[in-house]
XYZ file of C-alpha atoms in Angstrom:
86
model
C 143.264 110.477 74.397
C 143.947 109.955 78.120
C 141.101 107.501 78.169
C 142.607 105.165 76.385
C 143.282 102.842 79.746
C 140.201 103.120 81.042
C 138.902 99.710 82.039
C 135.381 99.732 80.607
C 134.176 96.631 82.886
C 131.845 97.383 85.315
C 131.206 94.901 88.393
C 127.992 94.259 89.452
C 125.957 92.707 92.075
C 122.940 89.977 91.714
C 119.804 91.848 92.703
C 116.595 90.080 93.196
C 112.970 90.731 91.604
C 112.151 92.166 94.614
C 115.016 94.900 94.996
C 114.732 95.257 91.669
C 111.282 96.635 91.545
C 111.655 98.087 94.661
C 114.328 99.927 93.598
C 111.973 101.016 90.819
C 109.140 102.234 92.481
C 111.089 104.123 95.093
C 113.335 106.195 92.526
C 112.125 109.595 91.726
C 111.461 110.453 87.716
C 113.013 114.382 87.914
C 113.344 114.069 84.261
C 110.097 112.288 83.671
C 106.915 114.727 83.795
C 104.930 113.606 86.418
C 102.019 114.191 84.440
C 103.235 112.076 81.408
C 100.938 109.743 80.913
C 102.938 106.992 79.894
C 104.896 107.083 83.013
C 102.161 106.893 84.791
C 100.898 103.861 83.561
C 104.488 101.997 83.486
C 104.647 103.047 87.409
C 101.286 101.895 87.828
C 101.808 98.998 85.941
C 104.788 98.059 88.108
C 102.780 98.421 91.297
C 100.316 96.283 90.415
C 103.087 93.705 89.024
C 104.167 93.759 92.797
C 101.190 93.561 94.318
C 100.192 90.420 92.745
C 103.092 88.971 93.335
C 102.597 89.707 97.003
C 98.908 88.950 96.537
C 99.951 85.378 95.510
C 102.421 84.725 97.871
C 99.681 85.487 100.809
C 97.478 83.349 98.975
C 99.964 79.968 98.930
C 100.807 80.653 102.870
C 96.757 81.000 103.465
C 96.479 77.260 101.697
C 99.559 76.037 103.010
C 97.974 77.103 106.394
C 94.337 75.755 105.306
C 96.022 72.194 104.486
C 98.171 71.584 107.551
C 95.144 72.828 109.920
C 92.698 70.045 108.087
C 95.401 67.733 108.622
C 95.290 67.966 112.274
C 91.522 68.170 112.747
C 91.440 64.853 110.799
C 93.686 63.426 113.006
C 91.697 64.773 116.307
C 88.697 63.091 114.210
C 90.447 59.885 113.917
C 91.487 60.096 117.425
C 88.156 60.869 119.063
C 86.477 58.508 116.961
C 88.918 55.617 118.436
C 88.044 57.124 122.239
C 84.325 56.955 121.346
C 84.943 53.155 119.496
C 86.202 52.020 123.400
């Protein structure tokens, strides 16, 4: 039993959603039969998992963008409004 001393900790990093299914999609199943169909779907599953998560975060920079534009074309309204006024 020359294993007896092995240290069976194992350190590990923090990796984010992102690497994580990164990681994921990028790794190649060489023991998984690419025609399985059940791997299919749980690889397809996890792209589209990551493309709405993409999908969304376009979505809240396209409104974030939306708001702060009407913000300033109120303001030019206000602002022209007062020049016509005079």
């Amino acid at each position: 039993m020359e294993d007896d001393n092995f240290d069976h900790r194992v350190e590990t990093q923090p990796v984010s959603d992102d690497d994580f299914l990164a990681d994921l999609l990028s790794q190649t199943h060489t023991d998984v039969d690419k025609d399985d169909p059940i791997a299919k779907k749980q690889r397809r599953q996890l792209r589209n998992r990551d493309a709405a998560v993409r999908s969304r975060e376009r979505k809240k920079m396209y409104v974030k963008d939306l708001e702060m534009k009407s913000r300033y074309l109120e303001g030019e309204c206000r602002r022209l409004s007062r020049v016509l006024q005079c």
